[in-house]
Tab-separated table of C-alpha atoms (C1' of nucleotides) in Angstrom:
chain	number	residue	atom	x	y	z
A	1	MET	CA	1.873	-11.382	28.220
A	2	SER	CA	2.891	-12.274	24.725
A	3	LYS	CA	5.809	-14.458	23.885
A	4	LEU	CA	8.181	-15.525	21.157
A	5	THR	CA	6.410	-18.757	20.381
A	6	LYS	CA	7.684	-21.590	18.216
A	7	LYS	CA	5.790	-20.349	15.172
A	8	ARG	CA	6.941	-16.801	15.664
A	9	GLN	CA	10.469	-18.056	16.043
A	10	ALA	CA	10.132	-20.032	12.805
A	11	ILE	CA	9.002	-16.911	10.979
A	12	LEU	CA	11.841	-14.932	12.481
A	13	ASP	CA	14.289	-17.610	11.326
A	14	ILE	CA	12.980	-17.448	7.785
A	15	LEU	CA	13.504	-13.704	7.711
A	16	LYS	CA	16.897	-14.004	9.345
A	17	ALA	CA	18.011	-16.407	6.647
A	18	SER	CA	16.549	-14.383	3.793
A	19	HIS	CA	18.811	-11.997	2.019
A	20	ASP	CA	15.878	-10.005	0.739
A	21	ALA	CA	12.912	-8.452	2.451
A	22	MET	CA	9.875	-10.716	2.140
A	23	SER	CA	6.168	-10.108	1.808
A	24	ALA	CA	3.703	-11.772	4.153
A	25	ALA	CA	2.673	-14.084	1.324
A	26	GLU	CA	6.266	-15.106	0.721
A	27	VAL	CA	6.815	-15.821	4.385
A	28	HIS	CA	3.620	-17.841	4.416
A	29	ALA	CA	4.833	-19.876	1.452
A	30	ALA	CA	8.213	-20.441	3.084
A	31	VAL	CA	6.896	-21.788	6.369
A	32	SER	CA	4.658	-24.811	6.612
A	33	ASP	CA	1.545	-25.230	8.681
A	34	ILE	CA	1.170	-21.638	9.707
A	35	ASP	CA	-2.008	-19.905	8.765
A	36	LEU	CA	-1.706	-16.679	6.795
A	37	ALA	CA	-3.571	-14.752	9.491
A	38	THR	CA	-1.089	-16.041	12.030
A	39	VAL	CA	1.758	-15.003	9.780
A	40	TYR	CA	0.336	-11.488	9.748
A	41	ARG	CA	-0.132	-11.453	13.497
A	42	SER	CA	3.374	-12.784	14.006
A	43	LEU	CA	4.880	-10.212	11.698
A	44	GLU	CA	3.113	-7.525	13.655
A	45	TYR	CA	4.364	-8.943	16.917
A	46	LEU	CA	7.936	-9.199	15.667
A	47	THR	CA	7.784	-5.669	14.322
A	48	ASN	CA	6.593	-4.357	17.674
A	49	GLU	CA	9.387	-6.216	19.398
A	50	LYS	CA	11.736	-4.589	16.913
A	51	LEU	CA	13.134	-7.919	15.850
A	52	ILE	CA	12.163	-7.232	12.266
A	53	ARG	CA	11.395	-4.144	10.230
A	54	ARG	CA	8.368	-3.476	8.107
A	55	LEU	CA	9.083	-1.718	4.838
A	56	GLN	CA	6.676	-0.038	2.482
A	57	LEU	CA	8.815	0.215	-0.603
A	58	GLY	CA	6.507	2.060	-2.924
A	59	THR	CA	3.918	-0.654	-3.385
A	60	GLN	CA	0.892	-1.339	-1.245
A	61	GLU	CA	2.341	-4.667	-0.221
A	62	ALA	CA	4.478	-4.454	2.914
A	63	ARG	CA	7.776	-6.297	3.142
A	64	TYR	CA	9.572	-7.438	6.221
A	65	GLU	CA	13.219	-7.920	6.949
A	66	PHE	CA	15.309	-9.117	9.816
A	67	GLN	CA	16.495	-6.190	11.869
A	68	THR	CA	20.216	-5.713	11.826
A	69	GLU	CA	21.821	-2.301	11.803
A	70	PRO	CA	19.698	0.487	10.405
A	71	HIS	CA	20.185	0.841	6.706
A	72	HIS	CA	18.512	2.182	3.607
A	73	HIS	CA	17.149	0.820	0.368
A	74	ALA	CA	17.609	1.347	-3.330
A	75	ILE	CA	15.017	-0.190	-5.604
A	76	CYS	CA	15.763	-0.906	-9.237
A	77	THR	CA	12.785	0.143	-11.308
A	78	GLU	CA	13.729	-2.307	-14.020
A	79	CYS	CA	14.388	-5.521	-12.163
A	80	ASP	CA	12.768	-4.752	-8.785
A	81	ARG	CA	15.908	-5.783	-7.002
A	82	VAL	CA	16.403	-4.163	-3.596
A	83	ILE	CA	19.885	-3.093	-2.613
A	84	HIS	CA	20.869	-2.239	0.937
A	85	PHE	CA	23.267	0.461	1.938
A	86	THR	CA	24.235	2.270	5.077
A	87	ALA	CA	24.740	5.981	5.511
A	88	PRO	CA	25.834	8.452	8.134
A	89	ASP	CA	22.371	9.251	9.439
A	90	GLU	CA	23.538	12.043	11.679
A	91	LYS	CA	25.069	13.924	8.806
A	92	ILE	CA	21.991	13.439	6.695
A	93	LYS	CA	19.859	14.752	9.524
A	94	GLU	CA	21.991	17.860	9.596
A	95	LEU	CA	21.640	18.353	5.883
A	96	LEU	CA	17.896	17.994	6.129
A	97	GLY	CA	17.643	20.708	8.715
A	98	VAL	CA	14.378	19.415	10.117
A	99	LYS	CA	13.324	21.844	12.796
A	100	ASP	CA	10.816	21.396	15.586
A	101	PHE	CA	10.757	17.689	15.066
A	102	ALA	CA	12.135	14.893	17.227
A	103	VAL	CA	13.499	12.504	14.639
A	104	ASP	CA	12.922	8.917	15.526
A	105	GLU	CA	13.565	7.113	12.328
A	106	LEU	CA	15.213	8.165	9.108
A	107	GLU	CA	14.621	6.263	5.949
A	108	VAL	CA	16.126	6.975	2.590
A	109	THR	CA	14.612	5.290	-0.416
A	110	VAL	CA	16.314	5.515	-3.752
A	111	ARG	CA	14.779	4.555	-7.042
A	112	GLY	CA	16.804	4.073	-10.158
A	113	ILE	CA	18.512	1.470	-12.253
A	114	CYS	CA	21.053	-1.021	-11.021
A	115	ASN	CA	23.621	-2.646	-13.250
A	116	HIS	CA	21.786	-5.964	-13.230
A	117	ASP	CA	22.794	-6.686	-16.789
A	118	LYS	CA	26.436	-7.341	-16.166
B	1	MET	CA	-3.576	9.655	-27.467
B	2	SER	CA	-4.518	10.542	-23.964
B	3	LYS	CA	-5.379	13.997	-22.797
B	4	LEU	CA	-5.821	16.226	-19.806
B	5	THR	CA	-9.600	16.044	-19.771
B	6	LYS	CA	-11.938	18.199	-17.737
B	7	LYS	CA	-12.243	15.629	-14.981
B	8	ARG	CA	-8.524	15.067	-14.817
B	9	GLN	CA	-8.043	18.814	-14.653
B	10	ALA	CA	-10.547	19.045	-11.804
B	11	ILE	CA	-8.638	16.405	-9.852
B	12	LEU	CA	-5.379	18.170	-10.539
B	13	ASP	CA	-6.898	21.412	-9.276
B	14	ILE	CA	-7.990	19.773	-6.047
B	15	LEU	CA	-4.480	18.524	-5.437
B	16	LYS	CA	-2.976	21.840	-6.416
B	17	ALA	CA	-5.133	23.597	-3.850
B	18	SER	CA	-4.509	21.084	-1.106
B	19	HIS	CA	-1.770	21.770	1.344
B	20	ASP	CA	-1.532	18.117	2.247
B	21	ALA	CA	-1.117	14.986	0.212
B	22	MET	CA	-4.489	13.312	-0.323
B	23	SER	CA	-5.622	9.736	-0.637
B	24	ALA	CA	-7.710	8.596	-3.583
B	25	ALA	CA	-10.731	8.418	-1.298
B	26	GLU	CA	-10.191	11.989	-0.145
B	27	VAL	CA	-9.867	13.208	-3.704
B	28	HIS	CA	-13.031	11.336	-4.578
B	29	ALA	CA	-14.876	12.998	-1.698
B	30	ALA	CA	-13.589	16.421	-2.733
B	31	VAL	CA	-14.712	16.264	-6.347
B	32	SER	CA	-18.286	15.735	-7.361
B	33	ASP	CA	-19.626	13.417	-10.012
B	34	ILE	CA	-16.430	11.540	-10.654
B	35	ASP	CA	-16.483	7.841	-10.134
B	36	LEU	CA	-13.878	6.401	-7.774
B	37	ALA	CA	-12.488	4.177	-10.518
B	38	THR	CA	-12.040	7.237	-12.683
B	39	VAL	CA	-10.331	9.006	-9.813
B	40	TYR	CA	-7.851	6.148	-9.645
B	41	ARG	CA	-7.324	6.149	-13.374
B	42	SER	CA	-6.865	9.898	-13.361
B	43	LEU	CA	-4.379	9.782	-10.521
B	44	GLU	CA	-2.416	7.220	-12.439
B	45	TYR	CA	-2.507	9.348	-15.555
B	46	LEU	CA	-1.414	12.478	-13.686
B	47	THR	CA	1.365	10.555	-11.994
B	48	ASN	CA	2.634	9.295	-15.321
B	49	GLU	CA	2.535	12.813	-16.693
B	50	LYS	CA	4.539	13.833	-13.638
B	51	LEU	CA	2.004	16.480	-12.746
B	52	ILE	CA	1.496	14.893	-9.346
B	53	ARG	CA	3.502	12.567	-7.142
B	54	ARG	CA	2.373	9.330	-5.574
B	55	LEU	CA	3.608	8.792	-2.040
B	56	GLN	CA	3.594	5.631	0.020
B	57	LEU	CA	4.163	7.035	3.466
B	58	GLY	CA	4.353	3.872	5.490
B	59	THR	CA	0.729	2.859	5.153
B	60	GLN	CA	-0.812	0.719	2.466
B	61	GLU	CA	-2.887	3.623	1.285
B	62	ALA	CA	-1.173	5.747	-1.344
B	63	ARG	CA	-1.320	9.526	-1.159
B	64	TYR	CA	-0.964	11.997	-3.957
B	65	GLU	CA	0.346	15.519	-4.032
B	66	PHE	CA	0.738	18.240	-6.587
B	67	GLN	CA	4.223	18.195	-8.016
B	68	THR	CA	6.258	21.258	-7.215
B	69	GLU	CA	9.946	21.072	-6.471
B	70	PRO	CA	11.202	17.766	-5.194
B	71	HIS	CA	11.031	17.580	-1.444
B	72	HIS	CA	10.902	15.125	1.403
B	73	HIS	CA	8.488	14.190	4.149
B	74	ALA	CA	8.453	13.903	7.898
B	75	ILE	CA	5.518	12.073	9.455
B	76	CYS	CA	4.540	12.637	13.047
B	77	THR	CA	3.763	9.299	14.621
B	78	GLU	CA	1.504	10.943	17.153
B	79	CYS	CA	-0.672	13.219	15.096
B	80	ASP	CA	-0.063	11.828	11.582
B	81	ARG	CA	0.761	15.279	10.329
B	82	VAL	CA	3.044	15.364	7.295
B	83	ILE	CA	5.679	18.047	7.113
B	84	HIS	CA	7.530	18.942	3.937
B	85	PHE	CA	11.138	19.947	3.732
B	86	THR	CA	13.732	20.329	1.050
B	87	ALA	CA	17.289	19.121	1.150
B	88	PRO	CA	20.423	19.254	-0.951
B	89	ASP	CA	19.870	15.984	-2.753
B	90	GLU	CA	23.259	15.988	-4.413
B	91	LYS	CA	25.059	16.125	-1.097
B	92	ILE	CA	22.876	13.393	0.334
B	93	LYS	CA	23.623	11.254	-2.676
B	94	GLU	CA	27.315	11.701	-1.994
B	95	LEU	CA	26.882	10.721	1.630
B	96	LEU	CA	25.003	7.623	0.638
B	97	GLY	CA	27.763	6.411	-1.597
B	98	VAL	CA	25.457	4.288	-3.712
B	99	LYS	CA	27.640	2.528	-6.236
B	100	ASP	CA	26.699	0.870	-9.495
B	101	PHE	CA	23.289	2.459	-9.413
B	102	ALA	CA	21.868	5.219	-11.593
B	103	VAL	CA	19.864	7.228	-9.089
B	104	ASP	CA	16.629	8.467	-10.487
B	105	GLU	CA	14.697	9.498	-7.445
B	106	LEU	CA	15.758	10.106	-3.892
B	107	GLU	CA	13.211	10.082	-1.136
B	108	VAL	CA	13.868	10.676	2.506
B	109	THR	CA	11.150	9.796	4.959
B	110	VAL	CA	11.464	10.802	8.557
B	111	ARG	CA	9.317	9.500	11.360
B	112	GLY	CA	9.185	11.153	14.724
B	113	ILE	CA	7.248	13.612	16.786
B	114	CYS	CA	6.402	17.142	15.788
B	115	ASN	CA	5.657	19.881	18.252
B	116	HIS	CA	1.958	19.818	17.495
B	117	ASP	CA	1.051	20.615	21.081
B	118	LYS	CA	2.192	24.185	21.092
C	1	DT	C1'	-5.892	-30.536	37.775
C	2	DA	C1'	-8.845	-26.628	37.272
C	3	DA	C1'	-8.765	-22.001	35.866
C	4	DT	C1'	-6.944	-18.217	33.240
C	5	DT	C1'	-4.615	-16.185	29.423
C	6	DA	C1'	-2.555	-16.077	25.111
C	7	DA	C1'	-1.938	-18.061	20.397
C	8	DT	C1'	-3.794	-20.235	16.437
C	9	DG	C1'	-6.808	-21.680	12.436
C	10	DC	C1'	-10.562	-20.880	9.733
C	11	DG	C1'	-13.755	-18.256	7.387
C	12	DA	C1'	-15.674	-14.024	6.627
C	13	DA	C1'	-15.104	-9.038	6.450
C	14	DT	C1'	-12.749	-4.900	5.147
C	15	DC	C1'	-9.948	-1.669	2.658
C	16	DA	C1'	-7.426	-0.110	-1.317
C	17	DT	C1'	-7.066	-0.750	-5.950
C	18	DT	C1'	-7.927	-2.714	-10.560
C	19	DT	C1'	-10.529	-4.625	-14.384
C	20	DG	C1'	-14.205	-5.848	-17.902
C	21	DC	C1'	-17.506	-4.011	-20.405
C	22	DA	C1'	-21.100	-1.191	-22.186
C	23	DA	C1'	-22.349	3.638	-22.773
C	24	DT	C1'	-20.571	8.236	-23.684
C	25	DT	C1'	-17.811	11.730	-25.208
C	26	DG	C1'	-14.412	13.675	-28.275
C	27	DA	C1'	-11.771	14.138	-32.150
C	28	DT	C1'	-11.112	13.090	-37.109
C	29	DT	C1'	-12.105	12.342	-41.726
C	30	DG	C1'	-14.717	11.563	-45.922
D	1	DC	C1'	-22.574	17.350	-41.251
D	2	DA	C1'	-22.648	12.460	-40.807
D	3	DA	C1'	-19.948	8.493	-40.094
D	4	DT	C1'	-16.108	6.510	-37.900
D	5	DC	C1'	-12.509	5.465	-34.687
D	6	DA	C1'	-10.277	6.171	-30.361
D	7	DA	C1'	-10.112	7.506	-25.714
D	8	DT	C1'	-12.731	8.348	-21.336
D	9	DT	C1'	-16.051	7.298	-18.031
D	10	DG	C1'	-19.410	4.837	-14.846
D	11	DC	C1'	-20.871	0.839	-12.864
D	12	DA	C1'	-20.419	-3.481	-10.968
D	13	DA	C1'	-17.662	-7.151	-10.079
D	14	DA	C1'	-12.955	-9.003	-9.227
D	15	DT	C1'	-8.549	-8.950	-6.991
D	16	DG	C1'	-4.931	-8.431	-3.571
D	17	DA	C1'	-3.452	-7.326	0.970
D	18	DT	C1'	-4.681	-7.229	5.505
D	19	DT	C1'	-7.670	-7.628	9.549
D	20	DC	C1'	-11.310	-9.505	12.542
D	21	DG	C1'	-14.596	-12.599	15.091
D	22	DC	C1'	-14.899	-16.576	17.154
D	23	DA	C1'	-14.289	-21.315	18.469
D	24	DT	C1'	-10.345	-24.423	19.471
D	25	DT	C1'	-5.906	-25.462	21.251
D	26	DA	C1'	-1.735	-24.730	23.782
D	27	DA	C1'	0.708	-22.731	27.550
D	28	DT	C1'	0.985	-20.811	32.198
D	29	DT	C1'	-0.535	-20.146	36.807
D	30	DA	C1'	-3.068	-20.882	40.993
DNA sequence: TAATTAATGCGAATCATTTGCAATTGATTG
DNA sequence: CAATCAATTGCAAATGATTCGCATTAATTA
């Protein structure tokens, strides 16, 4: 039986406090005395428990974020900032008209340019 | 000045003929006498030329597909099959209500279960 | 407390991708 | 056509992200 250990809790806290999604390396840098391999194992555990979400935002490096309500992501191709936004998933599902498919998870990723200059 | 060389054309042809998006390794296996590093460089070139599209469908391995009309992807979590579908992007954009963001690319990824058994 | 199970650290392995560099090809110009 | 310059390729090694094996430690149960 696996458990939410102290180290796993510490990692969860880091992600909870972070406004942005973090990479495993960033989490590792933010916590102290937790081996990188353990960070990876913990992130996997927390993802399975659905306490956090793993995101693959276009790069090969995964990012993790604390799981609140489901939401989507817009990535600025100029400044790499990630913006969150919610959407009426049901309506989107209708628009998509996916047939013969039991939708489990819907993820919208937007790429473009944010107004980071102002 | 870069060009669509014979090897790049061969890789493009493979992708054009493939019904599914392919990984770099799969492309490499499908062509003969093209080094893997060249495959990667070619895929990057073709992506920049917008002749193909690079997809990051949840895994850390990128997949590439021939660029036809913009469309979206549904991934079956049981059989890993990837299904394509189109959608009225403009309407989705409206639903999203992304503000202060110049949308360049809209990608919807759906995860769930397809009816692969029948 | 002994015995069992799970979690962790450490180092090495693996997988995907990129890079440096020399050899090759291709295009261009004198 | 030969000489030159630029872009492409192969090969091997490097890098970055992630995973794995295994011995050690911590936690839980009998």
